[in-house]
C-alpha cells in the first residue's frame, strides 16, 4: 500500500486540482459533522485541550478546509457559552507516508495568519502536526482525541485482498476490481478484507478517543446488497475496458491486467453497521447515504457548475472525470504497469466515460456515519 498516494503537487493531473468530488463529499456530511462536534462539546466543554484528527487528509485545498470548519464550529460554541479563552487545539493530519505533506505544511503559515485575523487573540493556541502512517492501526496516545474525522479514505483497504495479491493468481481475468463477471471467491475476498480492516480501524480509534468523544466518517459505499453493483464498481469496470483495449493492441500484457486488483471496497450500510456492533466500542448515532455526481461531484447543493473543472483546459465531461480518477489511482497503476502508458490509458478512459455519459447520469453512493465512543 506504500504505492497508494494521491498525485502530488499542483499540476494538471494533481489531486489538488482534481478533487471536486471529494470536496462535495465533505460538504454532504457537513451538517452531520457539525452536530457531532456540538454533541462532543456538550460533554467536554471544560476541556483545556481538544484533540482533533483528520485521517486520510491528503493534500490540496480540502485538507485545511476540513480543519477550518471543525475549528469554526468549536470556537463559535465556546464564544456562545461565554467560556472565556478557548482551549488549545491539537490538530493531527494523518495520511500514508507517501502523502504530499510538504504541500500541506507549506500552506500552514497563511492558515495560521487567517485564524488570527478571523478569531482574534482569544482563540487557541492551535498546533497542527502531521501524523504519517496507516489508520489501520494505532496513531495517537490513549484517550487523547475528542473528535476524529475522515472523508473519502475508508473505502481504501490496507492491502489487496489475500488470494488476489499474487501475480500467479488470476481469478479476476480482464478486470481490476469486482465486477459482474468476478467469481464468488473474489467478492468474498474483498468482503473479508473490509471486515478485517474496518474492525481494526474501530478498535484502534476506540483506544485513542475519550469517552463520549465523536467520530464522523464519510466514504464511498453502496445501497445494493450486491457488492458488484454498478453503483459501486462501474467506474473501474470502464477503466478495465481502457486497459483491455491496450491489451488488444499489444501495448499492455494481458497477464499484467489479470494480476492487478485495486485495494478498494464500497460497503453497504448493513455491512458497516454489522462491524460497528461486532467491535462494540461505539454507538452508531447516524448513518446516511448521499448521491454524488461522477462529474465534478455535484450533490445538488454544489456551487460547481456542470462541465466546469479545476484545470486550465477545456475538457469534455468524460475527460474531466478521467483526470479526477487519475489523480487518485495513478500511483498504483504506474507502479504495476509503468508510467509510460498513463497518458494513453487515461485518454482512452476519458473517451469511454464520454460514451457512457451520453447514455446515463451515473452517481457515486456515499455513506456518512456518526459514532459516539462509549463510556
Coordinates of N, CA, C and O in Angstrom, one line a residue, residues 6 10 13 22 70 195 241 260 330 341:
X6 N -2.3 10.1 -3.4 CA -2.9 11.0 -4.4 C -1.7 11.7 -5.2 O -0.6 11.9 -4.6
X10 N 0.8 20.6 -7.8 CA -0.3 21.4 -8.2 C -0.4 21.4 -9.8 O -0.9 22.4 -10.3
X13 N -2.6 17.1 -13.5 CA -3.1 15.8 -13.0 C -3.0 15.6 -11.5 O -3.2 14.5 -11.0
X22 N -14.3 14.9 -4.0 CA -14.0 14.7 -2.6 C -14.5 15.9 -1.8 O -15.0 15.8 -0.7
X70 N -14.1 22.6 11.3 CA -14.1 22.0 12.6 C -13.8 23.0 13.7 O -14.6 23.2 14.7
X195 N -13.9 -6.4 6.3 CA -14.2 -6.7 7.7 C -13.0 -6.6 8.6 O -13.1 -6.0 9.7
X241 N -11.8 -1.6 -19.1 CA -12.0 -1.7 -20.6 C -10.9 -0.9 -21.3 O -10.4 -1.3 -22.4
X260 N -3.7 -7.6 -11.6 CA -3.9 -6.3 -10.8 C -5.3 -6.2 -10.3 O -6.3 -6.4 -11.0
X330 N -3.5 6.8 -10.0 CA -2.3 6.7 -10.9 C -1.1 6.1 -10.3 O -0.4 5.3 -10.9
X341 N 2.5 4.3 -20.0 CA 1.2 4.1 -20.6 C 0.1 5.1 -20.0 O -1.0 5.1 -20.5

